[in-house]
Short mmCIF file of C-alpha atoms in Angstrom, two decimals:
data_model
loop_
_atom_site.label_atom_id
_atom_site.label_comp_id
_atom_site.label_asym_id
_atom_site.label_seq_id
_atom_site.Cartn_x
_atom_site.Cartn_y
_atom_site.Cartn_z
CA UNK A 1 106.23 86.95 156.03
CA UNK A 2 109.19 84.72 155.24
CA UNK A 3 106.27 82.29 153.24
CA UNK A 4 105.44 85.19 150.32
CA UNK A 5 108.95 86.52 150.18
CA UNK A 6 109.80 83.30 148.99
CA UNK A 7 107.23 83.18 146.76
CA UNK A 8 108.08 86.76 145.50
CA UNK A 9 111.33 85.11 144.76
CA UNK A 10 109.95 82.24 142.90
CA UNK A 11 107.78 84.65 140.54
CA UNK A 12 110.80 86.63 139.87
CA UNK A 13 112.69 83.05 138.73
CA UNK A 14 109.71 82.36 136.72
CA UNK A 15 109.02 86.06 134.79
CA UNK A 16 110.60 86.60 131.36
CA UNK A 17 112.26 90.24 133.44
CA UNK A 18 115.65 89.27 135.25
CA UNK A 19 115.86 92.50 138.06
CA UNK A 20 119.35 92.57 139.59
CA UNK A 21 121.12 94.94 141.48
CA UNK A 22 122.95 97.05 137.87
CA UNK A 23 120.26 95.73 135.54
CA UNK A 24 116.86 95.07 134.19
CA UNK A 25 116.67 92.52 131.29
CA UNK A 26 114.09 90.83 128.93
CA UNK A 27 114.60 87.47 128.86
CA UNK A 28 113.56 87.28 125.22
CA UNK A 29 113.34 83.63 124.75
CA UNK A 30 110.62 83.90 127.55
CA UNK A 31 108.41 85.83 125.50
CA UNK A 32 105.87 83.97 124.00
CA UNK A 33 106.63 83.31 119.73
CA UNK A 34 103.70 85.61 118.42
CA UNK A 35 105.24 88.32 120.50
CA UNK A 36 108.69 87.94 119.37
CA UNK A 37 107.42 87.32 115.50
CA UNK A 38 105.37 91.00 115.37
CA UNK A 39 108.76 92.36 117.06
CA UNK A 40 110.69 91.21 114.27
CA UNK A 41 108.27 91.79 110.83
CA UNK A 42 108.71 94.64 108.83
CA UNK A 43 106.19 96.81 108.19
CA UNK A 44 105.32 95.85 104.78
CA UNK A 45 104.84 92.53 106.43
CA UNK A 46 102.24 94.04 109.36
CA UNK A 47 100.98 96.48 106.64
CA UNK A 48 99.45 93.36 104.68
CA UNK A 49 97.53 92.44 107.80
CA UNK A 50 96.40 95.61 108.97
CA UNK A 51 92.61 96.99 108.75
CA UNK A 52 93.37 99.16 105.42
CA UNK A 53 91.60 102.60 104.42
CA UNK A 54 89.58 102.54 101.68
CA UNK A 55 88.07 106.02 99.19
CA UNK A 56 85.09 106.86 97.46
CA UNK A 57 86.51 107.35 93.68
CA UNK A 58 83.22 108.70 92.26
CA UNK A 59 84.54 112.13 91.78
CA UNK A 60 87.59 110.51 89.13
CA UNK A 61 87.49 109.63 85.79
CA UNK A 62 85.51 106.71 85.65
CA UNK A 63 87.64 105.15 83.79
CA UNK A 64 90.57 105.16 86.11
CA UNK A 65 88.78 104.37 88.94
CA UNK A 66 87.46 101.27 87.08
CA UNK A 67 91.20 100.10 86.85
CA UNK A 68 91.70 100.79 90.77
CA UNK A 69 89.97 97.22 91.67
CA UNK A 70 93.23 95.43 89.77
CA UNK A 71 94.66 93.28 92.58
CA UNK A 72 98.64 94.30 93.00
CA UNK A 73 100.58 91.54 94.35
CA UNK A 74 101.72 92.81 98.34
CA UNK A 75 105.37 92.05 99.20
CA UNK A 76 107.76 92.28 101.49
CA UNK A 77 110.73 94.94 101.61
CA UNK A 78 112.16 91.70 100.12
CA UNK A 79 110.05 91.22 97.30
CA UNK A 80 108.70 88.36 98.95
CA UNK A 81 104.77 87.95 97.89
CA UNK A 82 102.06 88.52 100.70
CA UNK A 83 99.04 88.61 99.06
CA UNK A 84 97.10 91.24 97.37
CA UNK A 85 95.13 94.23 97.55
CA UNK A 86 93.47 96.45 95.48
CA UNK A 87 95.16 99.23 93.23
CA UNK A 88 93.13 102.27 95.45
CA UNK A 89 94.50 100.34 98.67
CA UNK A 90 97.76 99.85 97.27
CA UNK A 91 97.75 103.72 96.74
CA UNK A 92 96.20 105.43 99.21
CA UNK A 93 99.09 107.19 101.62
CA UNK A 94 97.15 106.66 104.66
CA UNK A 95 97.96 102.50 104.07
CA UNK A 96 101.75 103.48 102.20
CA UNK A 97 102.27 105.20 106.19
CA UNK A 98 101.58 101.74 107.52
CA UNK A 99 104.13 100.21 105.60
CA UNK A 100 101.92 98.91 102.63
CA UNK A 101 103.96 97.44 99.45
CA UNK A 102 103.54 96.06 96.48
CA UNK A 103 105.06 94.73 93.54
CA UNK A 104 105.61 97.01 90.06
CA UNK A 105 107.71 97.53 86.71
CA UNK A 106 109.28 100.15 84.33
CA UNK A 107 109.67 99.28 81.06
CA UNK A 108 111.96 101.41 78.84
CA UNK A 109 111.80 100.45 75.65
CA UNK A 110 114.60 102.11 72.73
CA UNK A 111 114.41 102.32 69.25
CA UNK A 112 116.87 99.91 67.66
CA UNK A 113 117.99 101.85 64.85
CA UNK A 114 119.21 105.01 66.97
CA UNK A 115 119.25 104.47 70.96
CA UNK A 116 116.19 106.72 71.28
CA UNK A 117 113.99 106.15 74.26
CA UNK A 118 110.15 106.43 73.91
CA UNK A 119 108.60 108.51 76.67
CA UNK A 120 105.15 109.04 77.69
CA UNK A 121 103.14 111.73 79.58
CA UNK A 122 100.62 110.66 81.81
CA UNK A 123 97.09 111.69 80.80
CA UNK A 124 95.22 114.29 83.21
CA UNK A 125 92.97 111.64 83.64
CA UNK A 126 95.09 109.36 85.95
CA UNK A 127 94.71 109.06 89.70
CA UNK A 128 98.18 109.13 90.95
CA UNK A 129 100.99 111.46 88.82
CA UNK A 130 98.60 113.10 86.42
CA UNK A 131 100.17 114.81 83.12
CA UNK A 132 103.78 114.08 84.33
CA UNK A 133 106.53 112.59 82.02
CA UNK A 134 107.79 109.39 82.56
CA UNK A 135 109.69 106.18 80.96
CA UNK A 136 108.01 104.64 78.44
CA UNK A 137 105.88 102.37 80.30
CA UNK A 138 104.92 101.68 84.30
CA UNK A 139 102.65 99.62 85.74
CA UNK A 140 102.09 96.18 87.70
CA UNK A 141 101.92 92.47 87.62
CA UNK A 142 98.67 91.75 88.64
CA UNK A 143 97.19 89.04 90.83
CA UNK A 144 94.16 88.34 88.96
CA UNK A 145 96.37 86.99 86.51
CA UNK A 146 98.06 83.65 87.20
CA UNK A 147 100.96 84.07 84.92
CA UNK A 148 101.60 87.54 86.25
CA UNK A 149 102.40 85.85 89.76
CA UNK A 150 105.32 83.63 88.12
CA UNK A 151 108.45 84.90 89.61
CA UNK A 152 110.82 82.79 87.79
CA UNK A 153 112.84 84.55 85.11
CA UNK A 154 110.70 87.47 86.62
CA UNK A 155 108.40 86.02 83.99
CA UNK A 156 105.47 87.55 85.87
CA UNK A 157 106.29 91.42 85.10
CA UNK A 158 107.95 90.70 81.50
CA UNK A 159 103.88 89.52 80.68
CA UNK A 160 102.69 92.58 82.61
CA UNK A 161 104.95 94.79 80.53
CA UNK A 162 103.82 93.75 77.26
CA UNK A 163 100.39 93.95 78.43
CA UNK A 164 100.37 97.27 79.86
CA UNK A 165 102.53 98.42 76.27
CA UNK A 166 99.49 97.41 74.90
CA UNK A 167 97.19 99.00 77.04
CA UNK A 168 98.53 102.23 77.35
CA UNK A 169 99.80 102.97 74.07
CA UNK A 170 98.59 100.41 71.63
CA UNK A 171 101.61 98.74 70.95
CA UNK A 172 100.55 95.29 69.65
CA UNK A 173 101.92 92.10 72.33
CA UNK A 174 103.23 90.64 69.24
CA UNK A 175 105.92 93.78 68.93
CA UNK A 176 106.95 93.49 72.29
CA UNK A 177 108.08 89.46 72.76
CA UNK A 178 108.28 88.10 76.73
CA UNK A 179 111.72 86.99 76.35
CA UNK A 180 113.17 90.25 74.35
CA UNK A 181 112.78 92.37 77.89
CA UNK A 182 115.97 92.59 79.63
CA UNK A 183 115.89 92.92 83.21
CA UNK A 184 118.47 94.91 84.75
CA UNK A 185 117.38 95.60 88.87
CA UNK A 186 114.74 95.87 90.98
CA UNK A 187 114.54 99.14 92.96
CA UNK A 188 112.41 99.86 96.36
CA UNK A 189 110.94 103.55 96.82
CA UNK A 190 108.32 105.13 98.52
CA UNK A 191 107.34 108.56 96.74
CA UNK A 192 103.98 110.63 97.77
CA UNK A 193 102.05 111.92 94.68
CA UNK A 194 99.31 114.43 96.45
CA UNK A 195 98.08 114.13 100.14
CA UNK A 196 96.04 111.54 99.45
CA UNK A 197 98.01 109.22 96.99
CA UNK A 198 101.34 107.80 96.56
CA UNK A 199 103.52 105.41 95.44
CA UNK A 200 105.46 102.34 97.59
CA UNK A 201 106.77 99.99 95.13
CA UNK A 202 109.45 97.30 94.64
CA UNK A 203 109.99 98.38 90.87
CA UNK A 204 111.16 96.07 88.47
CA UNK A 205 113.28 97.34 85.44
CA UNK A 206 113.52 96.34 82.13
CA UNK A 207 115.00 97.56 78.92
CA UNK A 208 113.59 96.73 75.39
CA UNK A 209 114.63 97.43 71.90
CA UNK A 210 111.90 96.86 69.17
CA UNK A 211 110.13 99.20 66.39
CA UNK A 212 107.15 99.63 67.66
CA UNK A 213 103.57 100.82 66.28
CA UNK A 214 102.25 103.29 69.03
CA UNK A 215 98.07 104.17 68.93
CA UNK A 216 97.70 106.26 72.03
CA UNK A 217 94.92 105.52 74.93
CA UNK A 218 94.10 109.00 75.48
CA UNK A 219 92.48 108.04 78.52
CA UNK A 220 96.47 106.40 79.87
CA UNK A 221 98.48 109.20 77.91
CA UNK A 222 98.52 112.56 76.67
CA UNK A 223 101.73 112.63 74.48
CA UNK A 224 104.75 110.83 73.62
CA UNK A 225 107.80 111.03 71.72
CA UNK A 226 111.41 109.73 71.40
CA UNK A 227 114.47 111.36 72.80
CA UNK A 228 118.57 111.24 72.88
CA UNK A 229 120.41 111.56 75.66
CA UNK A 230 120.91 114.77 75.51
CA UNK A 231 117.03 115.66 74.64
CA UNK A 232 116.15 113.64 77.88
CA UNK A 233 118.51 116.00 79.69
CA UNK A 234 117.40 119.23 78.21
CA UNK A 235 113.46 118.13 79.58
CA UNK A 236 114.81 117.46 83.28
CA UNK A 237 116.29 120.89 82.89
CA UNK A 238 113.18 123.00 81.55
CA UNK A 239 111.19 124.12 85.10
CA UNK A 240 108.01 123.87 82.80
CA UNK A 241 108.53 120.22 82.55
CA UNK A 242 107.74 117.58 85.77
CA UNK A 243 108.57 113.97 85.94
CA UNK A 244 107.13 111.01 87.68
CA UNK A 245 109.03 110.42 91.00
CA UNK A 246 110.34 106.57 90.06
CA UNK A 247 111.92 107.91 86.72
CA UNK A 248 113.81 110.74 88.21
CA UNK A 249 115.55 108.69 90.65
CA UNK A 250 116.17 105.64 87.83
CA UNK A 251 117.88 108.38 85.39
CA UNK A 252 119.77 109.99 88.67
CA UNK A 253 121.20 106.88 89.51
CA UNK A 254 121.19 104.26 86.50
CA UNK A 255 119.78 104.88 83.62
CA UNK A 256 122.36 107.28 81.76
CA UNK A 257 124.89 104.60 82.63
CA UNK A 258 122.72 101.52 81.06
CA UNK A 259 122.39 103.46 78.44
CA UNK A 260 125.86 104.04 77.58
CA UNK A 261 126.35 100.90 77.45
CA UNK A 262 123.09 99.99 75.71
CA UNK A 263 124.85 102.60 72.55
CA UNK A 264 128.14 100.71 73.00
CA UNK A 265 126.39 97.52 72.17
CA UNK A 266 125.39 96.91 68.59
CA UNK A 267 124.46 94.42 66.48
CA UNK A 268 126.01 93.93 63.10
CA UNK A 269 123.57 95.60 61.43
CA UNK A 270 124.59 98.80 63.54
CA UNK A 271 121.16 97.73 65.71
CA UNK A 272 121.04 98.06 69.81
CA UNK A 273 120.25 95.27 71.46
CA UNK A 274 118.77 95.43 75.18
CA UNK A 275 119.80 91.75 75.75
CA UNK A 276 123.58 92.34 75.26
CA UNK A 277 123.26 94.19 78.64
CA UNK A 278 122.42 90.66 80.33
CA UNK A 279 124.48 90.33 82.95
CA UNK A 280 125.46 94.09 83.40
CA UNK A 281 123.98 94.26 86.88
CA UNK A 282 123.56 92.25 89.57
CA UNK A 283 119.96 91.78 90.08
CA UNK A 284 119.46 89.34 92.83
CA UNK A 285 118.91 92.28 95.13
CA UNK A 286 115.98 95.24 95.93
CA UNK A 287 117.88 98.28 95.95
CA UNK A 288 116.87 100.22 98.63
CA UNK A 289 115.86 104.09 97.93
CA UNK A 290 113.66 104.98 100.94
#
């Protein structure tokens, strides 16, 4: 007997568990390194290398369900790039649940002469948020385009902004210049839109003033139009009104501030200026909302 005691003994020694008398500890630098990697990634992180759900989008416009095979660019709670995925995978709750993320903008862009922010309602037509009110423009850097992935300067979602300005409501690239955006933060939320779709974004935000010529894609929005501060109020406070889930928690928390001080700042010609809030915010950082 004395023979396999011992050698109970010696497998104890040798087992990443330490049993004594008070305690029972993992030895963690006895686990192997792929264990104590997956015990350490995020989800987003897993998420990205999980089996994802996919959806038959026959049934939606088939328009917008063209635009779900756009590549988002995946990231990490950290806004560290992954990889990519599709826009339907991106969206689907089932994969959000997992942890899914990926990479996204807001673009608010304000009439020099008076402050006045352009808003636009989302067309019926659109998969996620349908008919709701929102900032002027939202939308993603894209992997299928190599510029879009530049994350210098956050040069990557200043040429997805003007794109998607284009796209959505026909406002010419050459009216909304790379380097005029001002970027301001980057936020991180995770908001459902039905029980099937949703929205888990690190969401970039940028301010822009320009006069811009606005020809509607019926197909991206239903209406638009420019508001005060106080008008913008007055529509969070009709019931008959509802607003996309990202802009209600930018105005609740920032963007009645920014723009204060967007109003404060004027050129001499009496002009705002989005870039004279450069350096207003500290922007190194993904502010958490979830």
């Amino acid at each position: 007997m004395r023979p396999l005691l011992l050698a109970h003994r010696r497998l104890l020694v040798s087992s990443p568990f330490s049993v004594s008398r008070y305690n029972c500890r993992l030895r963690f630098s006895a686990i192997p390194t792929s264990l104590r990697q997956m015990a350490t990634e995020s989800p987003a992180v897993l998420a990205s290398r999980a089996v994802l759900t996919s959806i038959d989008l026959s049934k939606y416009d088939s328009e917008q369900a063209k635009l779900m095979d756009e590549r988002c660019i995946l990231v990490d709670e950290d806004d560290n790039a992954l990889g990519a995925a599709d826009k339907k995978t991106c969206h689907l709750m089932e994969n959000i649940n997992k942890g899914l993320l990926h990479r996204a903008f807001s673009a608010f862009v304000f009439r020099p002469s008076d402050g006045k922010l352009l808003l636009q309602q989302r067309a019926t037509e659109k998969i996620t948020f349908p008919d709701m009110w929102t900032n002027t423009c939202c939308s993603h850097p894209l992997d299928d385009f190599e510029q879009e992935k530049v994350e210098a300067e956050q040069l990557g979602v200043r040429v997805a902004a003007s794109r998607k300005l284009e796209h959505e409501l026909g406002i010419p690239q050459s009216q909304t210049p790379v380097d005029q955006f001002q970027y301001l933060t980057k936020i991180h939320y995770l908001a459902p839109s039905n029980g099937i779709w949703g929205e888990h974004e690190v969401d970039y935000i940028l301010f822009l003033t320009a006069d811009v010529d606005v020809k509607a894609n019926l197909n991206e929005i239903r209406d638009y139009k420019y508001v005060d501060k106080a008008e913008l109020q007055a529509m969070f406070d009709e019931p008959s009104n509802s607003f996309t889930p990202w802009f209600k928690l930018i105005a609740r928390d920032f963007l009645f501030g920014w723009w204060d001080e967007l109003l404060k700042h004027k050129d001499v010609n009496g002009k705002v200026v989005a870039k004279s809030l450069a350096g207003l915010v500290d922007g190194s950082k993904v502010v958490k909302m979830v």
